[in-house]
Tab-separated table of C-alpha atoms and ligand atoms in Angstrom:
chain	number	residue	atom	x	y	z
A	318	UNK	CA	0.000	0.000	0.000
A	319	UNK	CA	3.163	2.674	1.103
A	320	UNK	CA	4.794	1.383	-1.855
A	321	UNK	CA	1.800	2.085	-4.145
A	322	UNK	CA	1.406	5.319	-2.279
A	323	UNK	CA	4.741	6.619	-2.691
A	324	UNK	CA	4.348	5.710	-6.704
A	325	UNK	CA	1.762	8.216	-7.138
A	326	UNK	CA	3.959	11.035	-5.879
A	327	UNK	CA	4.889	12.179	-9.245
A	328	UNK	CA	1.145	12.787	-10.183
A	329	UNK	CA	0.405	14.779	-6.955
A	330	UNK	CA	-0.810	17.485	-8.248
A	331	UNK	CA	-2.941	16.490	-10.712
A	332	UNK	CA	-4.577	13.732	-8.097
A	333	UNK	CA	-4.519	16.796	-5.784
A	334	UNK	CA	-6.568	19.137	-8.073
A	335	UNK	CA	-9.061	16.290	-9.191
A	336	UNK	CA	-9.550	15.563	-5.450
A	337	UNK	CA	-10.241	19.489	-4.751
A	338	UNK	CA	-12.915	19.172	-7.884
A	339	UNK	CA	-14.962	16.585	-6.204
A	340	UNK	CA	-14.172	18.200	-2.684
A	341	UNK	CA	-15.486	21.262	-3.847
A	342	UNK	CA	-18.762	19.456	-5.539
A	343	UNK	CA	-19.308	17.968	-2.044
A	344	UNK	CA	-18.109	21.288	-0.414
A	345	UNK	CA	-21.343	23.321	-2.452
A	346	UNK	CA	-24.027	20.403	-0.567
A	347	UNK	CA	-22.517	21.614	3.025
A	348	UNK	CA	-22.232	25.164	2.197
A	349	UNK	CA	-25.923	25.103	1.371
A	350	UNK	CA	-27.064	22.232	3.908
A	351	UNK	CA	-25.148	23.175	7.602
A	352	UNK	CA	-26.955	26.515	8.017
A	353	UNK	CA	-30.355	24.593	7.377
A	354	UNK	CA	-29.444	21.733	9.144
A	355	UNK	CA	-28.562	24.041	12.263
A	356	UNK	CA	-32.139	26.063	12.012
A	357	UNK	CA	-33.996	22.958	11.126
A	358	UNK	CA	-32.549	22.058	14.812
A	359	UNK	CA	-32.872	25.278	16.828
A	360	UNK	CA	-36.820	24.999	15.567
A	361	UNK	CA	-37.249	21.422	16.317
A	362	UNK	CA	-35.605	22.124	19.848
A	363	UNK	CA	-37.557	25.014	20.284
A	364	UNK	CA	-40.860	23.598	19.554
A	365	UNK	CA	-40.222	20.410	21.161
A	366	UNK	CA	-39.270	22.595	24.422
A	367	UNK	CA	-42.594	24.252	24.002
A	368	UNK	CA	-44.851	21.444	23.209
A	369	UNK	CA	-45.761	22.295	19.989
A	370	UNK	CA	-46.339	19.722	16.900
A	371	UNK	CA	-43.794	19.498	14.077
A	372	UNK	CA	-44.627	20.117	10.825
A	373	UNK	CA	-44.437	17.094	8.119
A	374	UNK	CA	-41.890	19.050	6.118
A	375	UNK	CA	-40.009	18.858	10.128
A	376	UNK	CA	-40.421	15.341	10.584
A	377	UNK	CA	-38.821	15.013	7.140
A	378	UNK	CA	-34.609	13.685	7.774
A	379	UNK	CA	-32.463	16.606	6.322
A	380	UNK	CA	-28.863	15.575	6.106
A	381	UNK	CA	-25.903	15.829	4.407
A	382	UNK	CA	-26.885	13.080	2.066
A	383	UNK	CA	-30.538	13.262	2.762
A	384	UNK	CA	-32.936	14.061	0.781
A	385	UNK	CA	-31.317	13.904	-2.682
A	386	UNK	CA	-30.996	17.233	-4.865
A	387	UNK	CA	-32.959	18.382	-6.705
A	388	UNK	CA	-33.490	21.334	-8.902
A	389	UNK	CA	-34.667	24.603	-6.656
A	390	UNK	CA	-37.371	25.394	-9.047
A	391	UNK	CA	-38.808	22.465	-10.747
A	392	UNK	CA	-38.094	19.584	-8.140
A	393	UNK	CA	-36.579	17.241	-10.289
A	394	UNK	CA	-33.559	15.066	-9.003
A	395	UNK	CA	-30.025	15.697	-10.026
A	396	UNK	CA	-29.119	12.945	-11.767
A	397	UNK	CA	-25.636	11.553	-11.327
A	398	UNK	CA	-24.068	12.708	-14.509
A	399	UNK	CA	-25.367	15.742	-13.820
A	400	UNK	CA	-23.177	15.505	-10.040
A	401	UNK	CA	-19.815	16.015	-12.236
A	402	UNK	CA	-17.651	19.139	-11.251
A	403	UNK	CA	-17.763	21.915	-13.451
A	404	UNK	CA	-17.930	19.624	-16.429
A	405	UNK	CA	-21.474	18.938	-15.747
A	406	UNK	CA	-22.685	22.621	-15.507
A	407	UNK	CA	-20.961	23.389	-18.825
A	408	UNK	CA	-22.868	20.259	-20.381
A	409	UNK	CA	-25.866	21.795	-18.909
A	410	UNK	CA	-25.058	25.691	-20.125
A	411	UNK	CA	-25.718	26.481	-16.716
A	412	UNK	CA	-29.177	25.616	-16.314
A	413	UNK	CA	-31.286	22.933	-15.108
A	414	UNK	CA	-31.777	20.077	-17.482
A	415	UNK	CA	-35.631	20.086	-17.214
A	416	UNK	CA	-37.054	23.632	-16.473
A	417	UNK	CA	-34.268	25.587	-17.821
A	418	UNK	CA	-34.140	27.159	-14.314
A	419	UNK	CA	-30.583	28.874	-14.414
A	420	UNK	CA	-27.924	27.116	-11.748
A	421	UNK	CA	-25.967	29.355	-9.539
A	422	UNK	CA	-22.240	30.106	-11.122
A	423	UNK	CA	-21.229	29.558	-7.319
A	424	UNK	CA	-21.121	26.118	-7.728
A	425	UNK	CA	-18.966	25.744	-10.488
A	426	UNK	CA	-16.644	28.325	-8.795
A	427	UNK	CA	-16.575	26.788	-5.613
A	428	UNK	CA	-15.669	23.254	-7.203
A	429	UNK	CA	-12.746	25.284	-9.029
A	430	UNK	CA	-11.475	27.730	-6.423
A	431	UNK	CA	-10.914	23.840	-3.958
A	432	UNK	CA	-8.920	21.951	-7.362
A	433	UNK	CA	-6.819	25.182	-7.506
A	434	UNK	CA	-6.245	25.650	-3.459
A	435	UNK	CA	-5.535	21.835	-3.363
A	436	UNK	CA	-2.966	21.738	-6.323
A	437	UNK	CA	-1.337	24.801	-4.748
A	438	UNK	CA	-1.012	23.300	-1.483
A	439	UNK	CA	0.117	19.981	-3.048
A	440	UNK	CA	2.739	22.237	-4.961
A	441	UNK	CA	4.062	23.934	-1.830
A	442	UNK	CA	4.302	21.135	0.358
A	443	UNK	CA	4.565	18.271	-1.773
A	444	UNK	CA	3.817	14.109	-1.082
A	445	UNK	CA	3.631	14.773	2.583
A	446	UNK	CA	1.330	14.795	6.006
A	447	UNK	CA	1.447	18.898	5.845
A	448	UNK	CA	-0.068	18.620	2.436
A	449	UNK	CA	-2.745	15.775	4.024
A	450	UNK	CA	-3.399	18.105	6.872
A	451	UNK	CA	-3.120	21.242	5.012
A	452	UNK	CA	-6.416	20.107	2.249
A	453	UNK	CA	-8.451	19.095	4.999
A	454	UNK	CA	-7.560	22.638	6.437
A	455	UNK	CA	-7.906	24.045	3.472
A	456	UNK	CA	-11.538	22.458	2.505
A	457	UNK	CA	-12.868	23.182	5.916
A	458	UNK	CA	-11.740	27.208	5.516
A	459	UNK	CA	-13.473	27.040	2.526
A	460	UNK	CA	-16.609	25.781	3.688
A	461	UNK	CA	-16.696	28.504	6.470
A	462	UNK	CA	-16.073	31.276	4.364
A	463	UNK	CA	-18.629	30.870	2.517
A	464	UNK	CA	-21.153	29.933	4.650
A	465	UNK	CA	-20.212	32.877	6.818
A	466	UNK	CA	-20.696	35.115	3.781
A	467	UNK	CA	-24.050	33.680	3.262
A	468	UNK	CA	-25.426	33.542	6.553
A	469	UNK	CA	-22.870	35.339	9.067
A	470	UNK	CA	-22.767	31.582	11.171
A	471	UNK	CA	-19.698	29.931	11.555
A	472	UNK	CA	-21.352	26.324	12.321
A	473	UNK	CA	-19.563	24.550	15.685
A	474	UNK	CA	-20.295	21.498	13.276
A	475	UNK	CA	-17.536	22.967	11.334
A	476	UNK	CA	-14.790	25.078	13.720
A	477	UNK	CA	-14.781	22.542	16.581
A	478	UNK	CA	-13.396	19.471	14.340
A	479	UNK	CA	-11.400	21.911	12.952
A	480	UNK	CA	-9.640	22.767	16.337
A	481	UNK	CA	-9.043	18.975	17.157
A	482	UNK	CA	-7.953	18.451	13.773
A	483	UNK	CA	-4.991	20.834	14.409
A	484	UNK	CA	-4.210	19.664	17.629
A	485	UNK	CA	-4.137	16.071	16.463
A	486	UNK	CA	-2.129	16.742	12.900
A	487	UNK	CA	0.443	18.520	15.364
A	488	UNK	CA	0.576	16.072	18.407
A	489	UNK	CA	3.929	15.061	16.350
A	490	UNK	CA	4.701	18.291	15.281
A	491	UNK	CA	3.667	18.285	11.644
A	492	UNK	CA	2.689	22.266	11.085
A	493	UNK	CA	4.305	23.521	14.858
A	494	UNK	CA	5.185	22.049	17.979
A	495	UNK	CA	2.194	20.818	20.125
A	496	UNK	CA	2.927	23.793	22.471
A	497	UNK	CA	2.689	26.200	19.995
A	498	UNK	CA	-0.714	24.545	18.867
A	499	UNK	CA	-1.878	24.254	22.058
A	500	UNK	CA	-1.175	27.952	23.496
A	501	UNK	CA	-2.514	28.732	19.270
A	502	UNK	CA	-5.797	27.239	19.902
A	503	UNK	CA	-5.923	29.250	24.095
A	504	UNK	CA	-4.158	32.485	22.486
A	505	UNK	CA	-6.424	32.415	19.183
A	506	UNK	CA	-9.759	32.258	21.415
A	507	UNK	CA	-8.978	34.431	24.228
A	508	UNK	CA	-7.439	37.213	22.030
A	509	UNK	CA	-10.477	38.115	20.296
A	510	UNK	CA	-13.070	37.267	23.645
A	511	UNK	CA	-10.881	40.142	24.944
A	512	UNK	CA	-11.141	42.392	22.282
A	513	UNK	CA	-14.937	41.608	22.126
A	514	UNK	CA	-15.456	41.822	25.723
A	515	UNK	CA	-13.314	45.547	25.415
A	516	UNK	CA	-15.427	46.396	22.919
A	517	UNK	CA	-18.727	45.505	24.039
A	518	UNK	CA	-17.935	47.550	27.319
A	519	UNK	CA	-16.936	50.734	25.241
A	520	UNK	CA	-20.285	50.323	23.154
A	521	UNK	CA	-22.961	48.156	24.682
A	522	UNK	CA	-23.228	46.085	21.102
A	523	UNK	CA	-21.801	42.652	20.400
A	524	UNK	CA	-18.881	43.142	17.919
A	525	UNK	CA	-18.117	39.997	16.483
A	526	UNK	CA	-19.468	35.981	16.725
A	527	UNK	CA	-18.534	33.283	18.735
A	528	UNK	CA	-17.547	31.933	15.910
A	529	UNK	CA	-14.630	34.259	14.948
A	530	UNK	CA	-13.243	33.373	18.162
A	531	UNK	CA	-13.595	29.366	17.699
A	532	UNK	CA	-12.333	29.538	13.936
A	533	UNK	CA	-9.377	31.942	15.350
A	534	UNK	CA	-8.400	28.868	18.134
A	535	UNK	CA	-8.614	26.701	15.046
A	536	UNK	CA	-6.192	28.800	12.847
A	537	UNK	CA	-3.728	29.135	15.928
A	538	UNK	CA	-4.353	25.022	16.716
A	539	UNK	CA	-3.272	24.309	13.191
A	540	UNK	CA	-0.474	27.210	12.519
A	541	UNK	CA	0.457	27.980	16.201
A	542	UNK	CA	0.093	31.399	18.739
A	543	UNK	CA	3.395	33.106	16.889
A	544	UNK	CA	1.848	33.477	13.543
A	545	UNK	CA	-1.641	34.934	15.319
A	546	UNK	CA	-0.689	38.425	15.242
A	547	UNK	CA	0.301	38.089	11.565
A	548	UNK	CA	-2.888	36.731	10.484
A	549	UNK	CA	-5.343	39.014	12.451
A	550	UNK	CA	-3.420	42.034	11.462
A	551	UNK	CA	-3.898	40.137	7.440
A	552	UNK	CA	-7.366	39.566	8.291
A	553	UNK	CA	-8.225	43.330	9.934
A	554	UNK	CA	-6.453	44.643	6.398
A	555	UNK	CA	-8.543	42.060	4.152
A	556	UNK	CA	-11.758	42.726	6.307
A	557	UNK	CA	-11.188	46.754	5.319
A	558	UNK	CA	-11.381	46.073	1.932
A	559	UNK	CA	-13.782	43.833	1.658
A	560	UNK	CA	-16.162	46.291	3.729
A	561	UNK	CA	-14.971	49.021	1.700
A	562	UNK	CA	-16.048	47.466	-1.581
A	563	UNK	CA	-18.889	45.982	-0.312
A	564	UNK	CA	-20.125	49.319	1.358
A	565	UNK	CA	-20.625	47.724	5.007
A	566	UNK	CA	-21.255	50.788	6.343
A	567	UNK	CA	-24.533	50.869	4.589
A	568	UNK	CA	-25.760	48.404	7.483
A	569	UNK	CA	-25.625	45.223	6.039
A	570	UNK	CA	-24.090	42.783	8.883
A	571	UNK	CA	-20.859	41.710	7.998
A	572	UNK	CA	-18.702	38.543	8.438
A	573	UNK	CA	-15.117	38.800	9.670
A	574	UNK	CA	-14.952	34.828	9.107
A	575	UNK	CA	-13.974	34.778	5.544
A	576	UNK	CA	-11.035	37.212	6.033
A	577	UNK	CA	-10.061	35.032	9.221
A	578	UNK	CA	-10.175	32.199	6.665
A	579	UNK	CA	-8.144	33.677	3.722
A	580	UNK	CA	-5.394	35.459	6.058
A	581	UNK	CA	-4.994	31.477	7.571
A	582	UNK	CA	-4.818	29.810	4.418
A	583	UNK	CA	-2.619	32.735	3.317
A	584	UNK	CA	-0.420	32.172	6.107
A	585	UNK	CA	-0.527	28.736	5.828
A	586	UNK	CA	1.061	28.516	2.083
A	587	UNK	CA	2.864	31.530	2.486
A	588	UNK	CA	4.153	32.237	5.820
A	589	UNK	CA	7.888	33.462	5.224
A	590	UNK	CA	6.854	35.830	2.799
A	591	UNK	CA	4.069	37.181	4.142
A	592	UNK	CA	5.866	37.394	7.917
A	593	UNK	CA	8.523	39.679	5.679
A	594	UNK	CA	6.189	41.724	3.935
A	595	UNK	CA	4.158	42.500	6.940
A	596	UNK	CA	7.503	43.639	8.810
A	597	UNK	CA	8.085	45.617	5.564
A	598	UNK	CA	5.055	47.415	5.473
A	599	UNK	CA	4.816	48.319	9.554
A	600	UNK	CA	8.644	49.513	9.001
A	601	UNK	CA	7.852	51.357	5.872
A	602	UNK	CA	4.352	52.739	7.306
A	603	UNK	CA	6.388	53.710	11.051
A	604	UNK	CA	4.478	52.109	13.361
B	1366	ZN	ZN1	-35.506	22.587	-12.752
């Protein structure tokens, strides 16, 4: 099996980016199913608490692989050539085989943005356990982001595994040294409670999620407490932007989690260079 393993290493990137394909095809059914999963349970808790009757559409299992998909508008069931990533939406032209209904470009996108993150980790790090740890990492950042974006939750379902994920890949040191995952994971979390707790005292509002704070634990768990400051002061300067061009101020709610999740991943592929650019630019800018 090692031996087979090791004679694949030449085609690791390739494998790599067909794996991130059918991650990301995967990666589009949590996106869309998590958030409904998790208000499909705070109703049936809810009611259940207060003795109310479910509804039939309730009672109904709603999974990751239950019910099957189906088309949004028309109802009809994706059929399994019709699962395929990207390939299958330019077969289609981008709509739905039976109404014409038009399909979301995210999907596509999302199935192409995880085969290009995967080759590029499987470039960086090559046949190794930091590119094995580093996809997972990479597909679960992914799946936040977006889901944030949509719907400004950052599931538990999603950062918890991803904090014991980074304490296990590191229990024999493959990103940082346990200790540096461990005080990652305390530092990550407590950092931002602080400067939430600060914050809320100044102002009397709630300035960011709990789930900032758990997917800031995870980064640190995975890429340990010294590269923290690094990637929040990435994330703040990403976050900026992003609000700038979206025109937060406007009073949509916005989500800090998909900056969180780029500056990581950045950091992760990237952290030499980015460590010396960000020294650059605080030298250069006198701080
Ligand atoms: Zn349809």
């Amino acid at each position: 099996m090692l031996a087979f393993l090791h004679g694949l290493a030449p085609f690791a990137v390739p494998l790599a980016a067909l794996t991130g394909l059918l991650t990301g095809s995967f990666l589009n059914v949590v996106i869309y199913r998590v958030p409904v999963m998790m208000e499909r349970g705070w109703t049936v808790f809810a009611k259940e608490h207060l003795g109310l009757e479910l509804t039939a559409a309730e009672q109904q299992p709603f999974n990751l692989i239950k019910p099957d998909s189906r088309c949004p508008k028309c109802y009809t069931p994706v059929k399994p050539w019709q699962n395929i990533p990207v390939v299958s939406y330019l077969l289609l032209g981008g709509k739905c085989g039976s109404c014409k209904a038009p399909i979301s470009k995210r999907y596509p996108l999302v199935e192409l943005l995880t085969g290009i993150l995967f080759a590029a980790v499987t470039c960086q790090y090559g046949w190794s356990m930091v590119t094995l740890g580093g996809l997972i990492l990479t597909a679960l950042l992914i799946a936040l982001a977006f889901i944030d974006a949509d719907t400004q939750y950052l599931p538990d379902q999603l950062t918890l595994p991803l904090i014991w994920l980074g304490l296990l890949f590191n229990l024999d040191g493959t990103f940082v040294p346990l200790a540096s995952a461990v005080l990652g994971a305390v530092c990550g979390y407590m950092s931002l409670w602080m400067l939430c707790y600060i914050y809320k005292l100044l102002t009397g509002k709630i300035g960011m999620g709990g789930g900032d704070l758990k997917l800031l634990a995870a980064l640190g768990a995975w890429l340990g407490a010294g590269v923290l400051p690094v990637l929040v002061f990435i994330a703040a300067l990403i976050g900026i932007v992003a609000a700038l061009v979206m025109r937060v101020a406007k009073g949509r709610p916005f989500a800090f989690g998909p900056s969180l999740a780029v500056a990581g991943w950045l950091v992760f592929i990237a952290n030499d260079k980015i460590s010396a650019a960000v020294r650059w630019w605080l030298g250069v800018s006198g701080f």
